[in-house]
Coordinates of C-alpha atoms in Angstrom, one line a residue:
Chain A
M1282 CA -80.9 47.7 -7.3
E1283 CA -80.8 48.5 -11.0
H1284 CA -77.3 48.9 -11.8
N1285 CA -77.6 49.9 -15.5
I1286 CA -77.8 53.8 -15.8
I1287 CA -80.5 54.3 -18.0
I1288 CA -79.6 57.2 -20.3
D1289 CA -81.6 58.0 -23.3
N1290 CA -78.5 58.6 -25.4
P1291 CA -77.8 55.7 -27.9
E1292 CA -74.3 56.6 -28.3
L1293 CA -73.6 56.9 -24.8
N1294 CA -75.5 53.7 -23.6
V1295 CA -73.1 52.3 -25.9
Y1296 CA -69.8 53.8 -24.1
L1297 CA -70.9 52.7 -21.0
A1298 CA -71.8 49.1 -21.9
A1299 CA -68.4 49.2 -23.5
L1300 CA -66.4 50.3 -20.0
D1301 CA -68.8 47.7 -18.1
S1302 CA -67.3 44.8 -20.6
S1303 CA -63.6 45.8 -19.4
N1304 CA -61.4 43.6 -17.9
S1305 CA -60.8 46.3 -15.6
G1306 CA -62.5 48.1 -12.7
I1307 CA -63.2 51.5 -14.1
I1308 CA -64.2 54.8 -11.8
I1309 CA -64.9 58.0 -12.4
T1310 CA -64.4 60.9 -9.7
D1311 CA -65.8 64.7 -9.9
N1312 CA -62.7 67.2 -8.9
R1313 CA -65.1 69.6 -9.1
L1314 CA -67.4 68.1 -6.3
S1315 CA -66.2 68.8 -2.6
D1316 CA -63.9 65.5 -1.4
N1317 CA -63.6 64.4 -5.1
P1318 CA -66.6 61.8 -4.9
I1319 CA -67.2 58.9 -7.1
I1320 CA -69.6 59.4 -9.8
Y1321 CA -69.2 56.3 -12.0
C1322 CA -68.2 52.7 -11.5
N1323 CA -68.1 49.9 -14.1
K1324 CA -69.5 46.7 -13.0
T1325 CA -66.2 45.0 -12.7
F1326 CA -65.0 47.6 -10.1
E1327 CA -68.2 46.4 -8.3
N1328 CA -66.5 42.8 -8.9
I1329 CA -63.6 43.7 -7.9
S1330 CA -64.7 45.4 -4.8
G1331 CA -67.7 43.7 -3.8
Y1332 CA -69.4 46.7 -3.4
S1333 CA -72.2 47.8 -5.5
R1334 CA -72.7 50.7 -7.6
D1335 CA -75.4 52.2 -4.8
E1336 CA -72.6 51.9 -1.9
I1337 CA -70.0 53.3 -4.1
I1338 CA -71.4 56.7 -6.1
G1339 CA -70.7 59.3 -3.6
H1340 CA -67.7 58.3 -1.5
N1341 CA -64.1 59.3 -2.1
C1342 CA -62.3 56.2 -3.1
R1343 CA -60.2 55.8 0.2
F1344 CA -62.9 54.0 1.8
L1345 CA -61.2 51.2 -0.3
Q1346 CA -58.5 51.4 2.1
G1347 CA -60.1 50.2 5.0
K1348 CA -57.8 50.9 8.4
D1349 CA -54.6 50.4 6.2
K1350 CA -54.3 54.1 5.7
S1351 CA -50.4 54.3 6.3
Q1352 CA -49.5 52.9 2.9
T1353 CA -47.0 55.5 1.4
E1354 CA -48.8 54.7 -2.0
R1355 CA -51.6 56.7 -0.7
Y1356 CA -49.5 60.0 -1.0
E1357 CA -48.3 59.1 -4.1
I1358 CA -51.8 59.3 -5.3
K1359 CA -52.7 62.1 -3.4
N1360 CA -50.1 64.2 -5.1
A1361 CA -50.9 62.9 -8.2
I1362 CA -54.5 64.5 -8.0
I1363 CA -53.3 67.5 -6.2
S1364 CA -50.9 68.2 -9.2
G1365 CA -53.4 67.0 -11.6
E1366 CA -50.5 64.4 -13.2
N1367 CA -51.3 60.5 -14.4
S1368 CA -50.0 58.5 -11.9
K1369 CA -49.7 54.0 -11.6
T1370 CA -49.6 53.1 -8.0
V1371 CA -50.3 49.1 -6.5
I1372 CA -51.8 49.2 -3.3
R1373 CA -53.3 47.3 -0.7
N1374 CA -57.2 47.6 -0.8
Y1375 CA -59.9 46.0 0.9
K1376 CA -63.2 44.3 -0.5
K1377 CA -66.4 45.1 1.1
N1378 CA -66.1 41.3 3.4
G1379 CA -62.4 42.6 4.7
D1380 CA -60.4 40.5 1.9
L1381 CA -57.5 42.2 0.7
F1382 CA -56.6 42.6 -2.7
W1383 CA -53.7 44.6 -4.5
N1384 CA -54.9 47.1 -6.8
E1385 CA -53.0 47.9 -9.7
L1386 CA -54.4 51.8 -10.1
N1387 CA -54.1 54.3 -13.1
I1388 CA -55.2 57.7 -12.3
S1389 CA -55.8 60.1 -14.9
P1390 CA -57.1 63.6 -14.9
V1391 CA -59.4 64.9 -17.3
R1392 CA -59.2 68.8 -18.2
N1393 CA -62.2 71.0 -19.9
A1394 CA -61.2 74.2 -22.6
H1395 CA -60.0 76.0 -19.5
N1396 CA -57.5 73.3 -18.5
E1397 CA -59.4 72.8 -15.2
I1398 CA -59.3 69.1 -13.8
T1399 CA -63.0 68.2 -14.0
H1400 CA -62.7 64.6 -13.4
F1401 CA -60.4 61.8 -12.6
I1402 CA -60.6 58.2 -14.1
G1403 CA -59.6 55.5 -12.0
V1404 CA -58.7 52.7 -13.7
Q1405 CA -58.2 49.0 -11.3
N1406 CA -56.7 45.7 -11.8
D1407 CA -56.9 42.9 -9.2
I1408 CA -53.6 41.7 -9.1
T1409 CA -53.7 39.8 -6.2
K1410 CA -53.2 36.3 -8.2
N1411 CA -50.0 37.8 -9.7
K1412 CA -48.8 38.7 -6.5
K1413 CA -50.0 35.9 -5.2
L1414 CA -48.0 34.1 -7.6
I1415 CA -44.3 36.5 -7.5
N1416 CA -45.0 35.7 -3.9
E1417 CA -45.0 32.0 -4.5
L1418 CA -42.2 32.4 -6.9
E1419 CA -40.2 34.3 -4.4
N1420 CA -40.9 31.7 -1.5
E1421 CA -39.7 29.1 -4.4
R1422 CA -36.5 30.6 -4.8
E1423 CA -35.9 31.3 -0.9
S1424 CA -36.3 27.4 -0.7
V1425 CA -33.9 27.1 -3.0
N1426 CA -32.1 29.2 -1.6
I1427 CA -32.1 27.6 1.3
K1428 CA -31.5 23.9 0.4
I1429 CA -28.7 25.6 -2.0
A1430 CA -27.0 26.6 1.4
E1431 CA -27.8 23.7 3.3
R1432 CA -26.6 21.5 0.1
T1433 CA -23.4 24.0 0.1
K1434 CA -22.9 23.4 4.0
A1435 CA -23.2 19.4 3.4
L1436 CA -20.2 19.8 1.0
Q1437 CA -18.4 21.9 2.7
E1438 CA -18.5 19.6 6.1
N1439 CA -17.5 16.8 3.4
D1440 CA -14.9 19.0 2.1
N1441 CA -14.0 19.6 5.4
F1442 CA -13.9 16.0 6.3
L1443 CA -12.1 14.7 3.4
R1444 CA -9.4 17.7 3.9
G1445 CA -9.0 16.7 7.5
I1446 CA -8.4 13.2 6.4
I1447 CA -5.8 14.1 4.0
Q1448 CA -4.3 16.2 6.6
T1449 CA -4.2 14.0 9.1
V1450 CA -2.7 10.7 7.4
R1451 CA 1.3 10.0 8.1
E1452 CA 1.7 9.9 4.5
G1453 CA 2.7 12.5 2.3
L1454 CA 0.0 13.1 -0.4
L1455 CA 0.9 15.2 -3.3
V1456 CA -1.6 15.5 -6.6
L1457 CA -0.1 16.6 -9.9
D1458 CA -1.8 18.0 -13.3
A1459 CA -1.0 16.9 -16.4
E1460 CA 2.1 19.0 -16.4
Y1461 CA 3.4 17.4 -13.1
R1462 CA 2.6 20.9 -11.5
I1463 CA 1.8 20.3 -8.0
V1464 CA -1.8 21.1 -7.6
S1465 CA -2.0 20.6 -3.5
A1466 CA 0.2 19.1 -1.2
N1467 CA -0.7 17.9 2.2
N1468 CA 0.6 18.9 5.7
H1469 CA 2.6 15.6 6.4
F1470 CA 4.2 16.1 3.0
L1471 CA 5.0 19.9 3.8
R1472 CA 6.5 18.5 7.4
T1473 CA 8.3 15.8 6.6
F1474 CA 10.4 17.4 3.1
K1475 CA 10.3 20.7 5.3
V1476 CA 9.1 23.1 2.8
E1477 CA 6.6 25.9 2.5
Y1478 CA 3.4 25.6 0.9
N1479 CA 4.2 28.4 -1.5
D1480 CA 7.3 27.0 -2.7
T1481 CA 5.2 23.9 -3.3
I1482 CA 2.3 24.8 -4.8
G1483 CA 2.0 25.3 -8.7
K1484 CA 5.9 23.8 -9.0
I1485 CA 6.7 21.3 -11.1
L1486 CA 7.4 17.9 -9.1
F1487 CA 10.7 17.8 -10.6
E1488 CA 12.0 21.3 -10.0
I1489 CA 10.9 22.0 -6.4
G1490 CA 13.6 22.1 -3.8
N1491 CA 16.7 22.4 -6.1
G1492 CA 15.3 19.2 -8.2
Q1493 CA 15.2 16.8 -5.1
W1494 CA 12.3 15.3 -6.7
N1495 CA 14.5 15.0 -10.4
I1496 CA 14.8 11.2 -9.9
P1497 CA 15.2 9.5 -13.1
A1498 CA 13.3 6.3 -12.6
L1499 CA 10.6 7.8 -10.7
K1500 CA 10.1 10.6 -13.8
K1501 CA 10.0 7.6 -15.8
L1502 CA 7.2 5.9 -13.9
L1503 CA 5.2 9.0 -13.4
I1504 CA 5.5 10.1 -16.8
Q1505 CA 4.0 6.5 -18.1
I1506 CA 0.7 7.3 -15.7
L1507 CA -1.2 9.6 -17.7
P1508 CA -0.9 8.1 -21.0
T1509 CA -1.3 4.2 -20.0
N1510 CA -3.3 4.6 -16.7
N1511 CA -0.7 2.1 -15.0
P1512 CA -0.1 3.3 -11.7
V1513 CA 2.9 3.1 -9.5
I1514 CA 3.0 0.6 -6.9
D1515 CA 5.3 0.4 -4.2
F1516 CA 8.2 2.2 -6.2
E1517 CA 11.0 2.4 -3.5
V1518 CA 13.2 5.4 -3.6
E1519 CA 16.5 5.9 -1.5
H1520 CA 17.4 9.6 -1.8
D1521 CA 19.5 12.1 0.0
F1522 CA 17.1 15.0 0.5
P1523 CA 18.5 18.6 1.0
H1524 CA 16.7 19.4 4.3
I1525 CA 16.1 16.0 5.6
G1526 CA 19.1 13.4 4.6
K1527 CA 19.0 10.2 3.3
K1528 CA 15.6 8.5 3.3
I1529 CA 14.1 5.4 2.0
M1530 CA 10.7 6.3 0.4
L1531 CA 7.6 4.0 -1.0
L1532 CA 5.5 5.7 -3.4
N1533 CA 2.5 4.8 -4.5
A1534 CA 1.1 6.9 -7.5
H1535 CA -2.1 6.7 -9.7
R1536 CA -4.4 8.6 -12.2
I1537 CA -7.1 10.2 -10.4
E1538 CA -10.9 9.0 -11.5
F1539 CA -14.0 10.9 -11.1
D1540 CA -17.3 9.1 -11.9
N1541 CA -15.5 6.1 -13.7
E1542 CA -13.8 8.6 -15.9
Y1543 CA -10.0 9.1 -15.7
S1544 CA -9.2 12.9 -14.9
D1545 CA -5.5 14.5 -15.9
R1546 CA -4.5 14.5 -12.3
I1547 CA -2.3 12.1 -10.5
L1548 CA -2.2 11.4 -6.7
I1549 CA 0.9 10.1 -5.3
A1550 CA 1.3 8.7 -1.9
I1551 CA 4.9 9.2 -0.1
E1552 CA 5.3 6.8 2.9
D1553 CA 8.8 7.8 4.7
I1554 CA 9.6 3.5 5.3
T1555 CA 13.3 4.9 6.8
E1556 CA 12.5 3.8 10.3
R1557 CA 10.5 0.7 9.4
R1558 CA 13.6 -0.7 7.2
D1559 CA 15.9 0.3 9.9
I1560 CA 13.9 -1.7 12.5
E1561 CA 13.6 -4.7 9.9
N1562 CA 17.5 -4.2 9.6
R1563 CA 17.9 -4.4 13.1
K1564 CA 15.7 -7.1 13.6
D1565 CA 17.6 -9.1 10.9
D1566 CA 21.2 -8.3 12.5
F1567 CA 19.6 -9.3 15.8
L1568 CA 18.7 -12.9 14.2
S1569 CA 21.9 -13.4 12.5
V1570 CA 23.8 -12.6 15.8
A1571 CA 21.6 -14.8 17.8
S1572 CA 21.8 -17.5 15.3
H1573 CA 25.9 -17.0 15.0
E1574 CA 25.4 -17.2 19.1
L1575 CA 23.2 -20.4 18.8
K1576 CA 25.5 -22.2 16.5
T1577 CA 28.8 -21.6 18.2
P1578 CA 27.6 -24.2 21.3
L1579 CA 26.2 -26.5 19.2
T1580 CA 29.0 -26.6 16.7
T1581 CA 30.8 -27.8 20.1
I1582 CA 27.9 -30.2 21.0
K1583 CA 27.9 -31.9 17.6
G1584 CA 31.9 -32.2 17.5
I1585 CA 32.1 -33.7 21.2
T1586 CA 29.1 -36.0 20.3
Q1587 CA 30.9 -37.2 16.9
L1588 CA 34.1 -37.7 18.9
L1589 CA 32.2 -40.0 21.5
Q1590 CA 30.6 -41.6 18.3
R1591 CA 34.0 -42.2 17.2
S1592 CA 35.4 -43.9 20.3
R1593 CA 33.0 -46.8 19.7
H1594 CA 34.6 -50.0 21.9
K1595 CA 33.3 -53.5 22.8
T1596 CA 33.6 -52.6 26.4
I1597 CA 31.1 -49.8 26.2
D1598 CA 27.3 -50.5 26.0
E1599 CA 25.4 -50.2 22.6
K1600 CA 22.9 -48.5 24.0
F1601 CA 25.3 -45.5 24.8
F1602 CA 25.8 -45.1 21.6
D1603 CA 22.4 -45.2 20.2
N1604 CA 21.5 -42.4 22.8
L1605 CA 24.4 -40.3 21.1
D1606 CA 23.2 -41.0 17.8
K1607 CA 19.9 -39.5 19.2
L1608 CA 21.8 -36.3 20.4
S1609 CA 23.3 -36.0 17.0
N1610 CA 20.0 -36.1 15.1
S1611 CA 18.6 -33.3 17.4
V1612 CA 21.3 -31.1 17.4
D1613 CA 20.7 -31.5 13.3
R1614 CA 17.4 -30.7 13.9
L1615 CA 18.2 -27.5 15.9
N1616 CA 20.4 -26.1 13.6
N1617 CA 18.1 -26.6 10.6
L1618 CA 15.2 -24.8 12.8
I1619 CA 17.7 -21.6 13.4
S1620 CA 18.8 -21.6 9.7
E1621 CA 15.2 -21.6 8.6
L1622 CA 14.0 -18.8 11.2
L1623 CA 17.0 -17.0 9.9
D1624 CA 15.9 -17.7 6.1
T1625 CA 12.5 -16.7 6.7
S1626 CA 13.5 -13.3 8.2
K1627 CA 15.7 -12.7 5.5
I1628 CA 12.8 -13.6 3.1
Q1629 CA 10.0 -11.4 4.6
S1630 CA 12.5 -8.1 4.6
G1631 CA 13.4 -9.3 0.9
Y1632 CA 17.1 -10.0 1.7
L1633 CA 17.2 -13.7 0.5
R1634 CA 20.0 -13.4 -2.0
S1635 CA 20.9 -16.1 -4.3
N1636 CA 24.4 -16.2 -5.7
K1637 CA 23.6 -17.6 -9.0
K1638 CA 26.1 -19.7 -11.3
S1639 CA 25.7 -22.1 -14.1
V1640 CA 25.8 -25.6 -12.2
I1641 CA 25.2 -29.0 -13.2
I1642 CA 21.8 -30.0 -11.6
N1643 CA 22.6 -33.6 -11.7
D1644 CA 25.3 -33.0 -9.3
I1645 CA 23.3 -30.8 -6.8
I1646 CA 21.0 -33.6 -6.7
K1647 CA 23.3 -36.3 -6.1
E1648 CA 25.1 -34.1 -3.3
A1649 CA 21.6 -33.6 -1.4
I1650 CA 21.3 -37.2 -1.4
E1651 CA 24.8 -38.0 0.1
Q1652 CA 24.4 -35.2 2.9
L1653 CA 21.0 -37.1 3.7
H1654 CA 22.2 -40.4 3.7
P1655 CA 23.4 -40.5 7.4
T1656 CA 20.0 -39.4 8.6
M1657 CA 17.8 -41.8 6.3
S1658 CA 18.0 -45.0 8.4
K1659 CA 14.8 -46.3 6.5
H1660 CA 13.9 -45.2 3.2
R1661 CA 16.2 -46.1 -0.2
I1662 CA 16.3 -43.0 -2.3
E1663 CA 16.5 -43.8 -6.3
Y1664 CA 17.3 -41.5 -8.8
N1665 CA 17.4 -42.3 -12.4
S1666 CA 19.8 -38.8 -13.2
N1667 CA 19.3 -37.4 -16.7
K1668 CA 22.0 -35.6 -19.1
D1669 CA 23.8 -33.2 -17.6
Y1670 CA 21.8 -30.6 -18.0
S1671 CA 23.2 -26.7 -16.4
V1672 CA 21.2 -24.8 -14.5
C1673 CA 21.4 -20.9 -13.4
A1674 CA 21.4 -21.1 -9.7
D1675 CA 22.7 -21.0 -6.6
D1676 CA 23.9 -24.7 -5.7
L1677 CA 23.7 -24.6 -2.2
Q1678 CA 20.3 -23.0 -2.0
I1679 CA 18.7 -25.4 -4.7
Q1680 CA 20.3 -28.5 -2.3
Q1681 CA 18.5 -27.0 0.7
V1682 CA 15.0 -26.9 -1.2
L1683 CA 15.9 -30.6 -2.2
I1684 CA 17.1 -31.5 1.4
N1685 CA 14.0 -30.0 2.4
L1686 CA 11.6 -31.7 0.1
I1687 CA 13.7 -35.4 0.6
S1688 CA 13.5 -35.0 4.4
N1689 CA 9.7 -34.0 4.0
A1690 CA 9.2 -37.4 2.0
A1691 CA 11.0 -39.5 4.5
K1692 CA 9.1 -37.7 7.6
Y1693 CA 5.8 -38.3 6.0
S1694 CA 6.0 -41.5 4.7
P1695 CA 7.2 -43.7 7.9
D1696 CA 5.2 -46.7 6.6
S1697 CA 7.1 -46.8 3.4
D1698 CA 10.8 -47.4 2.7
L1699 CA 11.4 -45.8 -1.1
I1700 CA 11.6 -42.4 -1.9
E1701 CA 11.7 -41.6 -6.0
I1702 CA 13.5 -38.6 -7.8
T1703 CA 13.3 -37.7 -11.3
S1704 CA 14.7 -34.9 -13.6
D1705 CA 13.5 -34.4 -16.7
K1706 CA 13.8 -31.5 -19.2
V1707 CA 10.7 -29.5 -20.3
G1708 CA 11.0 -27.1 -22.9
N1709 CA 13.5 -24.8 -21.4
F1710 CA 13.3 -25.6 -17.9
I1711 CA 14.2 -28.8 -15.7
K1712 CA 12.0 -30.7 -13.6
V1713 CA 12.7 -32.0 -10.7
S1714 CA 10.4 -34.5 -8.6
I1715 CA 10.7 -36.2 -5.3
K1716 CA 7.9 -38.9 -4.8
D1717 CA 6.8 -40.5 -1.8
F1718 CA 4.6 -43.3 -1.0
G1719 CA 3.0 -42.0 1.8
M1720 CA -0.1 -40.5 3.8
G1721 CA -0.5 -37.8 0.9
I1722 CA -2.3 -34.3 1.2
N1723 CA -5.7 -33.7 0.6
S1724 CA -6.5 -31.0 -2.0
D1725 CA -7.4 -28.0 0.3
D1726 CA -4.0 -28.3 2.1
Q1727 CA -2.4 -28.6 -1.5
E1728 CA -2.6 -25.0 -2.1
K1729 CA -1.5 -23.6 1.5
I1730 CA 1.2 -25.8 2.6
F1731 CA 3.7 -23.5 0.6
K1732 CA 2.6 -20.4 3.2
R1733 CA 4.6 -19.5 5.8
F1734 CA 4.0 -21.0 9.2
Y1735 CA 1.0 -23.3 7.7
R1736 CA 1.0 -26.6 8.9
S1737 CA -2.0 -28.7 8.1
T1738 CA -3.8 -29.9 11.2
E1739 CA -3.9 -33.5 10.4
I1740 CA 0.1 -33.2 10.2
E1741 CA 0.2 -31.5 13.5
K1742 CA -1.2 -34.0 15.3
K1743 CA 1.2 -36.3 14.0
F1744 CA 4.8 -34.4 13.3
S1745 CA 6.7 -31.7 15.0
G1746 CA 7.8 -28.8 12.7
L1747 CA 7.5 -25.0 12.4
G1748 CA 6.1 -25.2 8.8
I1749 CA 8.4 -22.9 7.1
G1750 CA 10.3 -25.4 5.2
L1751 CA 8.7 -25.1 2.4
Y1752 CA 7.7 -21.6 2.5
I1753 CA 11.4 -21.4 2.1
S1754 CA 11.6 -23.7 -0.9
S1755 CA 8.9 -22.2 -2.6
E1756 CA 10.6 -18.5 -2.3
I1757 CA 13.9 -19.7 -3.3
I1758 CA 12.6 -21.6 -6.1
K1759 CA 10.7 -18.4 -7.2
N1760 CA 13.4 -16.3 -6.7
H1761 CA 15.3 -18.4 -9.4
D1762 CA 12.4 -18.1 -11.9
G1763 CA 10.9 -21.4 -11.2
T1764 CA 7.6 -22.6 -10.1
I1765 CA 6.9 -25.1 -7.3
W1766 CA 3.8 -27.6 -6.9
V1767 CA 2.8 -30.4 -5.0
D1768 CA 0.7 -33.6 -6.9
S1769 CA -1.1 -36.0 -4.3
Q1770 CA -3.5 -38.2 -3.6
D1771 CA -4.8 -39.4 -0.3
T1772 CA -3.2 -42.2 1.3
I1773 CA -1.2 -43.0 -1.9
G1774 CA 1.6 -40.7 -1.5
S1775 CA 2.9 -37.0 -2.9
T1776 CA 5.3 -36.1 -5.8
F1777 CA 6.5 -32.3 -5.0
N1778 CA 8.0 -30.9 -8.2
F1779 CA 9.9 -28.1 -9.3
T1780 CA 11.1 -26.4 -12.3
L1781 CA 14.4 -24.3 -12.8
P1782 CA 15.4 -22.9 -16.1
I1783 CA 18.1 -24.2 -18.0
Y1784 CA 21.1 -22.2 -18.6
E1785 CA 20.7 -21.2 -21.7
Q1786 CA 24.2 -21.6 -23.5
S1787 CA 24.0 -25.5 -22.2
I1788 CA 20.4 -25.8 -24.3
T1789 CA 22.0 -27.8 -27.3
Chain B
M291 CA 55.3 -35.6 8.1
T292 CA 53.7 -33.3 10.5
E293 CA 51.5 -30.3 9.3
K294 CA 51.6 -27.3 11.0
I295 CA 47.5 -25.9 11.2
I296 CA 46.6 -22.4 13.0
I297 CA 43.1 -22.0 14.3
C298 CA 41.4 -18.7 14.5
D299 CA 38.2 -18.1 16.4
D300 CA 36.6 -16.0 19.1
S301 CA 35.1 -18.8 21.4
Q302 CA 37.4 -20.7 23.2
E303 CA 35.1 -23.9 23.2
I304 CA 35.3 -23.8 19.3
L305 CA 39.4 -23.7 19.5
D306 CA 39.1 -26.6 21.9
L307 CA 37.0 -28.8 20.4
I308 CA 39.1 -28.5 16.6
K309 CA 42.5 -28.7 18.8
I310 CA 41.2 -32.0 20.0
V311 CA 39.7 -33.4 16.8
L312 CA 42.9 -32.5 14.6
E313 CA 44.9 -34.0 17.4
E314 CA 43.5 -37.1 17.5
E315 CA 44.5 -37.4 13.6
K316 CA 48.4 -37.7 15.0
D317 CA 50.0 -35.8 11.6
F318 CA 48.5 -32.7 12.7
Y319 CA 50.3 -29.8 14.9
V320 CA 47.7 -27.5 16.1
E321 CA 48.2 -24.3 17.4
T322 CA 45.0 -22.1 18.4
E323 CA 44.7 -18.1 18.4
I324 CA 41.5 -16.3 20.1
D325 CA 42.7 -12.6 19.5
S326 CA 42.4 -12.1 15.7
T327 CA 44.4 -9.0 16.0
K328 CA 47.7 -11.1 16.6
L329 CA 47.2 -13.7 13.9
I330 CA 49.0 -12.1 11.2
S331 CA 52.1 -11.6 13.1
R332 CA 51.9 -15.6 14.3
I333 CA 51.5 -16.7 10.8
K334 CA 54.4 -14.7 9.6
T335 CA 56.6 -16.1 12.7
E336 CA 55.1 -19.8 12.9
K337 CA 54.7 -20.4 9.2
P338 CA 51.5 -22.6 9.4
D339 CA 50.5 -24.9 6.4
L340 CA 46.9 -24.5 7.1
L341 CA 44.7 -21.8 8.5
L342 CA 41.2 -22.3 9.9
L343 CA 39.3 -19.3 10.0
D344 CA 36.5 -17.9 11.7
L345 CA 34.7 -14.9 9.7
W346 CA 32.6 -13.5 12.5
M347 CA 35.2 -12.1 15.1
P348 CA 35.3 -8.8 17.6
K349 CA 38.0 -6.4 16.8
M350 CA 39.1 -7.7 13.5
S351 CA 36.7 -9.7 11.3
G352 CA 38.0 -12.8 9.2
K353 CA 36.9 -10.9 6.1
E354 CA 39.6 -8.5 6.6
L355 CA 41.9 -10.9 7.7
L356 CA 41.5 -12.6 4.4
H357 CA 41.8 -9.6 2.7
L358 CA 45.2 -8.6 4.7
I359 CA 46.3 -12.3 3.8
R360 CA 45.7 -12.4 0.3
N361 CA 47.2 -8.9 -0.2
D362 CA 50.6 -9.7 1.6
E363 CA 53.0 -11.2 -1.0
K364 CA 54.5 -13.3 1.5
L365 CA 51.3 -14.7 3.0
S366 CA 49.2 -15.0 -0.3
L367 CA 49.7 -18.7 -1.0
L368 CA 48.7 -19.5 2.5
K369 CA 46.0 -22.4 2.6
I370 CA 42.9 -21.2 4.3
I371 CA 39.3 -22.9 5.2
V372 CA 37.1 -20.6 6.3
I373 CA 34.4 -21.7 9.0
S374 CA 30.9 -19.5 9.9
A375 CA 27.8 -20.1 11.3
S376 CA 26.4 -18.1 8.5
M377 CA 26.1 -18.1 4.8
D378 CA 25.2 -15.4 3.3
G379 CA 26.0 -14.1 -0.3
E380 CA 28.8 -11.8 1.8
D381 CA 30.3 -14.8 3.1
V382 CA 29.9 -16.7 -0.2
S383 CA 32.3 -13.6 -1.7
T384 CA 34.6 -14.3 1.0
R385 CA 34.4 -17.9 0.3
L386 CA 35.5 -16.9 -2.9
K387 CA 39.1 -15.5 -1.5
A388 CA 39.5 -18.8 0.4
D389 CA 40.4 -22.0 -0.4
D390 CA 37.3 -23.8 0.7
F391 CA 34.4 -23.2 3.3
I392 CA 32.7 -25.2 6.1
S393 CA 29.6 -24.2 8.2
K394 CA 29.0 -24.3 11.8
P395 CA 28.0 -26.7 13.1
F396 CA 30.2 -28.8 11.0
D397 CA 30.5 -32.6 10.6
I398 CA 34.3 -33.3 12.0
N399 CA 34.4 -35.9 9.1
E400 CA 34.0 -33.5 6.7
L401 CA 36.5 -30.6 8.3
I402 CA 38.9 -33.3 8.3
K403 CA 38.2 -34.3 4.6
K404 CA 38.5 -31.1 3.8
I405 CA 41.8 -30.2 5.4
R406 CA 43.0 -33.0 3.9
T407 CA 42.3 -32.2 0.3
L408 CA 43.6 -28.7 0.6
L409 CA 46.8 -30.3 2.1
E410 CA 47.3 -32.4 -0.4
R411 CA 46.9 -29.7 -3.3

């Protein structure tokens, strides 16, 4: 079928050719004929609709709507035609093959000299692709929204989880800003200090609760955190809090880090250790009472043993006195064990107090040797005393260290008969060394022997003991600002060394 | 010359032991007191040359007794050796108020040595 309208009018042919080359589908209807039929359509309209010009001409435009006749846009078009106005609508239309296409339809009336509407011109654009793109965009937006919602939910869950942890922990937690204003506080904090949320949040820490947190030492530490990043670790506060009374609190505070960067937020964890301290104190009291009670009968046993030892008489069998000596040694050992247990307990709770004063180290060493003399049946102790140096020390505690080290030297060198003691000035310290020629200590054990209750397996097989003597000695030396260590070689012997700072006024 | 010594301890076995040990020495006359609250009046009437005092006693502690004795014009110069099973910092300070100190369990020879040294002063 011939598509081109052949009109013998060159000017009109140019116009028709122009219409055919338009990207929009164009139709003209004749309003003067019944049912306003299409009298012209261009090529693009044929392409859009899939119908040929012959199938179109004479029909009303409504054929494009197929069965989909309930669209409100139809009435808009109808109204525009009746009232003779321009209209622009987007309407669902159907191609010849039944495929839907979105038609962007512009209708304009054509009037004659009498202002009668003679024709309508319909310009149509298939915007299905645009519509599809818009739909895709909308779908995309929708799925993004869903993803955001899921992420938000996950974050919320995470947040709830963290919040749950923060609210459940048995430690008061506070977050402060750079002005020490409380940004958040967990339930445990509010409960412990019997304060209301509203009286706490947004308030400066040092001002809340009548300044109950205005503790100078704490303030000093907290003020340093942001500029220096130095955390506050295990800071103990004993304070009489208004609502809850006297409490011992352990504080830890540090600057909060986000993605490896410090923020201007401080997290403070507050632990109430009042009860723990109380239990520790009761344990210490119990141990004190127990050791006191144990020592009373021990005193009697030791005293009576000594009384019997004094009554040496030719008529009494020598074996009797050998047994008395053994009894006496056991009493001393039992006494040492009780003292060591008590000392360990005191060290553990940080109550090992030293009564330091200026003392001459030579005197302490000589006194320790003298005290040990009766118990040393085999070993000779050689001490080359140095110049009289004064150290700032608790003489009884240092003596205890020496007795422990010398007794160990004897105990672990059963096949030798010599223990050498030296003391030397090393810088501002006095170094005391106790050397034995015994079994030695392997390098693995050398580091561990100063730990509480540590006993090397080798030693465990051969010798009895609790493994706390060296621990106590090392704690005492540490408490005196000195160091303690061992130099040892397997089978050749061990040298235990410790240092003590020289009493300053005695340095010449 | 016989020297009079009073021992104050809440344990009868300790009192008995020290009494036996010291009376073997011939030149010591020993009295004992188990009730710390009666000690002050006994010192006042019996005027001992030396007091052996336990620290840890019920009713009245050795620490309180030391304080009372040292602050009493008539008793303040009494020679005192403290005997205790514990050697805490607190005891050390108490020890400074006493003339000497010996810890339980003690060596009886050391106890006698300390008593003699103090009596000779």
